[in-house]
Amino acid sequence: MPADKIQLPERMFHPKSIAVVGASSSAAETGWVKRLLDFGYKGEIYPINPKVKEIQGLRAYANICDAPDPIDYAILNVPARSTPQALRDCVAKRVKFVHCYTAGFSEDGNDEGKRLESEMTKMITGSRTRLLGPNCMGIYCPESGMTFSEDFPKAEGRIAVVSQSGAEASRLVLLCQDVNLYCSKVISYGNAADLDAPDFLEYLAQDTKTDIIAIYVEGVKDGPAFMSAVRKCRAKKPVVILGAGTTENGARAALSHTASVTWSQENWKAFFKQTGAIPALTTDETADIIQALTRIRKMSGQRVAIVGRGGGIGVVATDICERAGLKVPPFSKETQAKLGKIRPDAGAGLRNPVEPKLGMEGATEFYLRGLPIIDADTETDIILIQMAVDIYGGHGADLRQIMSESAYALCAAADSIKKPLAAAMFTGGRPETVLAAAAARDILTKAGIAVFTGVESAARAISRIPIAKP
Amino acid sequence: MPADKIQLPERMFHPKSIAVVGASSSAAETGWVKRLLDFGYKGEIYPINPKVKEIQGLRAYANICDAPDPIDYAILNVPARSTPQALRDCVAKRVKFVHCYTAGFSEDGNDEGKRLESEMTKMITGSRTRLLGPNCMGIYCPESGMTFSEDFPKAEGRIAVVSQSGAEASRLVLLCQDVNLYCSKVISYGNAADLDAPDFLEYLAQDTKTDIIAIYVEGVKDGPAFMSAVRKCRAKKPVVILGAGTTENGARAALSHTASVTWSQENWKAFFKQTGAIPALTTDETADIIQALTRIRKMSGQRVAIVGRGGGIGVVATDICERAGLKVPPFSKETQAKLGKIRPDAGAGLRNPVEPKLGMEGATEFYLRGLPIIDADTETDIILIQMAVDIYGGHGADLRQIMSESAYALCAAADSIKKPLAAAMFTGGRPETVLAAAAARDILTKAGIAVFTGVESAARAISRIPIAKP
């Protein structure tokens, strides 16, 4: 791979200077300039706006060519019809990366939009300027202080997201934040008129700050390049892909969204088989798989031990796991006998699933005394704690404290458990329970325990984790 | 059907007197007596406990036979080994219904449990006493003030639940309450040693206070009776069934839970085809289907119009709907032209899915101006509003107000819309957003608009609604 292929994106995520072409002069709205300042971008910012002298305390320039210094990264925030001239100026200024935020190009499906996009592509051909977009949100990189949403966390993490959709990328960032997982680099790349998924993936494959790569893609323009790039990533780290637009009208919607020609389910199936990438059907599932890959220790098999209160809930949880391709076999006789000693009144609820005593206190006690027994069971490979806090969480003023104490007990117990372990916490919608559960989830996920919103999402994610070779 | 088959359950839900055999004398714990008193049960309560004179201000009796008046309903809360004697006393007292809360019978899988259960069944044979359970939570009937959980709402509704699992019944009651749906009668019936699902269903088929019946069943002891009872219900009202234990280990877990021999997926498939009952795979799905049946007007077809912000989110929502068996076709040219007039800058986002302007304000405006246009569209049958409030809900002090205002606008718009309509609101886990969304959901569901937690749950539920014949 040519050196510049690797170096270029590095500068894209860490530009020394950013120009905002069409910077908003309104004090009321949060424009690109204010967002970068607020988020802590440390490089130089050059607002470009011919109508004002100053934006957010920074000197504004009438044209990007008037900026006194070299520009690494320019954001085009001008109407679609004005973008060719703005891009022409960027090329003249030798801007390294132009992020065209503006929409209204090939995705509109009309001749004018296609013509404009094609004009832009021709304009950069042979130049030193690369184009990101059009019709995209650009870069989020907490390390360098770049963001496209003021809602994103400033914390740095080790997940990279390569997404044609800005909205799905945003949802993924926030869903990860909910469980204390953070990103290294996020790229929303829209129509991919120039820079495309393979360009980013070639870089992320060798990015030492990225452990997992999640991709949301509607159209693959260059199949072999995409496959080659995903394979390079896969050689070093897991890759999760949401291939959108696989149904008849999903494909039509994708054409309207990013002018993408999508792959069929069959195409994707073959692709996943050949690359070892992990498929996801929704962004929520992508977040679940990321959490499973990050926090669930290597599994030696797919036999699940289910721990949690509720006989019928246990039966349904077992069905859900088995439908997801996992197994929920009975514990060994030895394990059942040991469990019977600490729960002599449990009756049948000792065989897997196993039921702790009632309430969060019962759960807490079982984490400390029961989990070590299940850890030694020979018939199961992974422990799934199901917490129906909607009916067993308790209530009243001390709800939050009781649930938090139970979470700390599980953290303590998990420390000495060798088997991989995960939790499914379902809350229902009662605000009091939701808030107490959020506090408990925070404790658990900060301690590195995967917490899912239900058995269904947990089982789907667990079923996607590769099995460790003995 | 013999008259007593109908009359008996009526008295079961509205007993004039309840005896609690093994009533707790502890002031600290919430026992059956305190629960009934707190919940507003209006009949006579007779605590039975030989060790004390008074429980919760009520005179306690050493034995049920000492109670001065006839007993309609007795709750057995004594150890399993003491239940035969307690039941013998109930039979002598001519108690109409005995609810055996105690567990540790045939579900334990040991000979002693089986023997005890068989002894109890023999004891009531030929008597006037019917047995509910053992190993079950019994009755929740807000109209009469009977409950098995202090968390249940006192509000009466029109949903009946017949469930072998007390925990799944409880989850369903609370999931319904989250969306302002309430129950008429809930029966947790456990091992079904005597009274079984068909007994309750025969009654509920003609219960004028019940519009929808949800069933959670692990084992069907008498297939023809169950089918006949479900058919009688189906002739008058929709029936949703979660048949649990359909996988290998799910079946094993059900045997441990309620000593049930479960049906295979093939059995259920044939059953659903023959009865027209609606299948659900989880209790969350049962709640979703109940909401869809209650609140989504009759659909003349399964073509969905998707309204909501986010290009990629729209593509994924389309895929989800189509995978669930629905269709998301393009709007008619006329509809697209009309939408283009109110959203001239929307570009491609007018074809279905359709994108309102940014933020909750954009959504609000579209509900009022855009929904009437989609209502007149000839190519779609139902409107699904998808609200990605996790990224578009906004934030800050006025978050709750903005989301509530938008909800009120949707209620107003929905009033004049003829097409069936539903909303999918996904919040992520940020407490601030979750609480604001809960307030908005409350407004919407009180106005009779179905609100689901995501497009996946909405699409699954919508796909299960029967299509109205023209």
mmCIF file of N, CA and C in Angstrom, chain B residues 424-470:
data_model
loop_
_atom_site.group_PDB
_atom_site.id
_atom_site.type_symbol
_atom_site.label_atom_id
_atom_site.label_comp_id
_atom_site.label_asym_id
_atom_site.label_seq_id
_atom_site.Cartn_x
_atom_site.Cartn_y
_atom_site.Cartn_z
ATOM 1 N N ALA B 424 -43.027 4.321 16.850
ATOM 2 C CA ALA B 424 -41.900 3.594 17.438
ATOM 3 C C ALA B 424 -40.962 4.644 17.991
ATOM 4 N N MET B 425 -40.764 4.617 19.303
ATOM 5 C CA MET B 425 -39.954 5.637 19.953
ATOM 6 C C MET B 425 -38.740 4.977 20.567
ATOM 7 N N PHE B 426 -37.547 5.246 20.028
ATOM 8 C CA PHE B 426 -36.362 4.651 20.650
ATOM 9 C C PHE B 426 -35.526 5.728 21.322
ATOM 10 N N THR B 427 -35.134 5.419 22.550
ATOM 11 C CA THR B 427 -34.603 6.457 23.426
ATOM 12 C C THR B 427 -33.132 6.299 23.758
ATOM 13 N N GLY B 428 -32.569 5.111 23.579
ATOM 14 C CA GLY B 428 -31.259 4.866 24.170
ATOM 15 C C GLY B 428 -31.398 4.878 25.682
ATOM 16 N N GLY B 429 -30.283 4.951 26.384
ATOM 17 C CA GLY B 429 -30.328 4.797 27.838
ATOM 18 C C GLY B 429 -30.075 6.062 28.636
ATOM 19 N N ARG B 430 -29.898 7.231 27.976
ATOM 20 C CA ARG B 430 -29.610 8.461 28.729
ATOM 21 C C ARG B 430 -30.826 8.821 29.578
ATOM 22 N N PRO B 431 -30.687 8.843 30.916
ATOM 23 C CA PRO B 431 -31.845 9.041 31.799
ATOM 24 C C PRO B 431 -32.704 10.241 31.418
ATOM 25 N N GLU B 432 -32.080 11.366 31.102
ATOM 26 C CA GLU B 432 -32.812 12.579 30.748
ATOM 27 C C GLU B 432 -33.760 12.323 29.564
ATOM 28 N N THR B 433 -33.235 11.643 28.549
ATOM 29 C CA THR B 433 -34.038 11.349 27.366
ATOM 30 C C THR B 433 -35.117 10.319 27.685
ATOM 31 N N VAL B 434 -34.751 9.302 28.458
ATOM 32 C CA VAL B 434 -35.711 8.247 28.806
ATOM 33 C C VAL B 434 -36.918 8.840 29.538
ATOM 34 N N LEU B 435 -36.664 9.743 30.474
ATOM 35 C CA LEU B 435 -37.762 10.326 31.251
ATOM 36 C C LEU B 435 -38.637 11.230 30.387
ATOM 37 N N ALA B 436 -38.009 12.044 29.540
ATOM 38 C CA ALA B 436 -38.792 12.920 28.652
ATOM 39 C C ALA B 436 -39.621 12.076 27.688
ATOM 40 N N ALA B 437 -39.023 10.990 27.194
ATOM 41 C CA ALA B 437 -39.739 10.110 26.271
ATOM 42 C C ALA B 437 -40.891 9.401 26.986
ATOM 43 N N ALA B 438 -40.681 9.040 28.245
ATOM 44 C CA ALA B 438 -41.746 8.379 29.016
ATOM 45 C C ALA B 438 -42.951 9.311 29.157
ATOM 46 N N ALA B 439 -42.682 10.599 29.369
ATOM 47 C CA ALA B 439 -43.774 11.574 29.479
ATOM 48 C C ALA B 439 -44.512 11.683 28.142
ATOM 49 N N ALA B 440 -43.759 11.708 27.045
ATOM 50 C CA ALA B 440 -44.381 11.800 25.722
ATOM 51 C C ALA B 440 -45.188 10.528 25.407
ATOM 52 N N ARG B 441 -44.622 9.390 25.774
ATOM 53 C CA ARG B 441 -45.317 8.113 25.554
ATOM 54 C C ARG B 441 -46.629 8.079 26.331
ATOM 55 N N ASP B 442 -46.601 8.634 27.529
ATOM 56 C CA ASP B 442 -47.801 8.679 28.356
ATOM 57 C C ASP B 442 -48.899 9.494 27.663
ATOM 58 N N ILE B 443 -48.507 10.631 27.100
ATOM 59 C CA ILE B 443 -49.475 11.482 26.393
ATOM 60 C C ILE B 443 -50.054 10.731 25.191
ATOM 61 N N LEU B 444 -49.181 10.110 24.428
ATOM 62 C CA LEU B 444 -49.615 9.420 23.208
ATOM 63 C C LEU B 444 -50.510 8.226 23.519
ATOM 64 N N THR B 445 -50.095 7.403 24.491
ATOM 65 C CA THR B 445 -50.862 6.181 24.756
ATOM 66 C C THR B 445 -52.194 6.514 25.433
ATOM 67 N N LYS B 446 -52.217 7.572 26.250
ATOM 68 C CA LYS B 446 -53.494 7.978 26.838
ATOM 69 C C LYS B 446 -54.465 8.439 25.763
ATOM 70 N N ALA B 447 -53.916 8.971 24.667
ATOM 71 C CA ALA B 447 -54.767 9.385 23.548
ATOM 72 C C ALA B 447 -55.086 8.197 22.631
ATOM 73 N N GLY B 448 -54.609 7.016 23.001
ATOM 74 C CA GLY B 448 -54.953 5.828 22.227
ATOM 75 C C GLY B 448 -54.016 5.523 21.072
ATOM 76 N N ILE B 449 -52.844 6.166 21.050
ATOM 77 C CA ILE B 449 -51.871 5.876 19.984
ATOM 78 C C ILE B 449 -50.898 4.808 20.480
ATOM 79 N N ALA B 450 -50.719 3.756 19.697
ATOM 80 C CA ALA B 450 -49.804 2.683 20.063
ATOM 81 C C ALA B 450 -48.369 3.187 19.983
ATOM 82 N N VAL B 451 -47.593 2.956 21.045
ATOM 83 C CA VAL B 451 -46.186 3.376 21.060
ATOM 84 C C VAL B 451 -45.320 2.158 21.390
ATOM 85 N N PHE B 452 -44.405 1.833 20.469
ATOM 86 C CA PHE B 452 -43.511 0.695 20.662
ATOM 87 C C PHE B 452 -42.100 1.194 20.961
ATOM 88 N N THR B 453 -41.248 0.296 21.484
ATOM 89 C CA THR B 453 -39.906 0.724 21.892
ATOM 90 C C THR B 453 -38.908 0.720 20.737
ATOM 91 N N GLY B 454 -39.323 0.284 19.575
ATOM 92 C CA GLY B 454 -38.418 0.291 18.442
ATOM 93 C C GLY B 454 -39.163 -0.132 17.187
ATOM 94 N N VAL B 455 -38.507 0.043 16.043
ATOM 95 C CA VAL B 455 -39.144 -0.343 14.782
ATOM 96 C C VAL B 455 -39.312 -1.859 14.718
ATOM 97 N N GLU B 456 -38.345 -2.587 15.293
ATOM 98 C CA GLU B 456 -38.416 -4.052 15.245
ATOM 99 C C GLU B 456 -39.658 -4.558 15.982
ATOM 100 N N SER B 457 -39.887 -4.067 17.182
ATOM 101 C CA SER B 457 -41.060 -4.530 17.935
ATOM 102 C C SER B 457 -42.349 -4.032 17.284
ATOM 103 N N ALA B 458 -42.323 -2.810 16.748
ATOM 104 C CA ALA B 458 -43.516 -2.281 16.072
ATOM 105 C C ALA B 458 -43.854 -3.128 14.845
ATOM 106 N N ALA B 459 -42.843 -3.424 14.037
ATOM 107 C CA ALA B 459 -43.087 -4.168 12.788
ATOM 108 C C ALA B 459 -43.591 -5.580 13.083
ATOM 109 N N ARG B 460 -42.986 -6.222 14.079
ATOM 110 C CA ARG B 460 -43.439 -7.575 14.434
ATOM 111 C C ARG B 460 -44.899 -7.560 14.864
ATOM 112 N N ALA B 461 -45.256 -6.586 15.706
ATOM 113 C CA ALA B 461 -46.639 -6.524 16.203
ATOM 114 C C ALA B 461 -47.607 -6.194 15.069
ATOM 115 N N ILE B 462 -47.239 -5.211 14.240
ATOM 116 C CA ILE B 462 -48.128 -4.816 13.139
ATOM 117 C C ILE B 462 -48.340 -5.985 12.183
ATOM 118 N N SER B 463 -47.282 -6.762 11.969
ATOM 119 C CA SER B 463 -47.403 -7.881 11.023
ATOM 120 C C SER B 463 -48.373 -8.948 11.516
ATOM 121 N N ARG B 464 -48.694 -8.921 12.809
ATOM 122 C CA ARG B 464 -49.594 -9.929 13.381
ATOM 123 C C ARG B 464 -51.063 -9.492 13.399
ATOM 124 N N ILE B 465 -51.328 -8.218 13.060
ATOM 125 C CA ILE B 465 -52.717 -7.755 13.084
ATOM 126 C C ILE B 465 -53.459 -8.315 11.882
ATOM 127 N N PRO B 466 -54.655 -8.858 12.119
ATOM 128 C CA PRO B 466 -55.412 -9.378 10.971
ATOM 129 C C PRO B 466 -55.768 -8.246 10.004
ATOM 130 N N ILE B 467 -55.785 -8.577 8.718
ATOM 131 C CA ILE B 467 -56.174 -7.606 7.692
ATOM 132 C C ILE B 467 -57.694 -7.601 7.585
ATOM 133 N N ALA B 468 -58.277 -6.391 7.572
ATOM 134 C CA ALA B 468 -59.733 -6.275 7.465
ATOM 135 C C ALA B 468 -60.183 -6.693 6.069
ATOM 136 N N LYS B 469 -61.230 -7.481 6.032
ATOM 137 C CA LYS B 469 -61.763 -7.861 4.713
ATOM 138 C C LYS B 469 -62.527 -6.673 4.127
ATOM 139 N N PRO B 470 -62.362 -6.435 2.819
ATOM 140 C CA PRO B 470 -63.029 -5.253 2.238
ATOM 141 C C PRO B 470 -64.554 -5.419 2.194
#
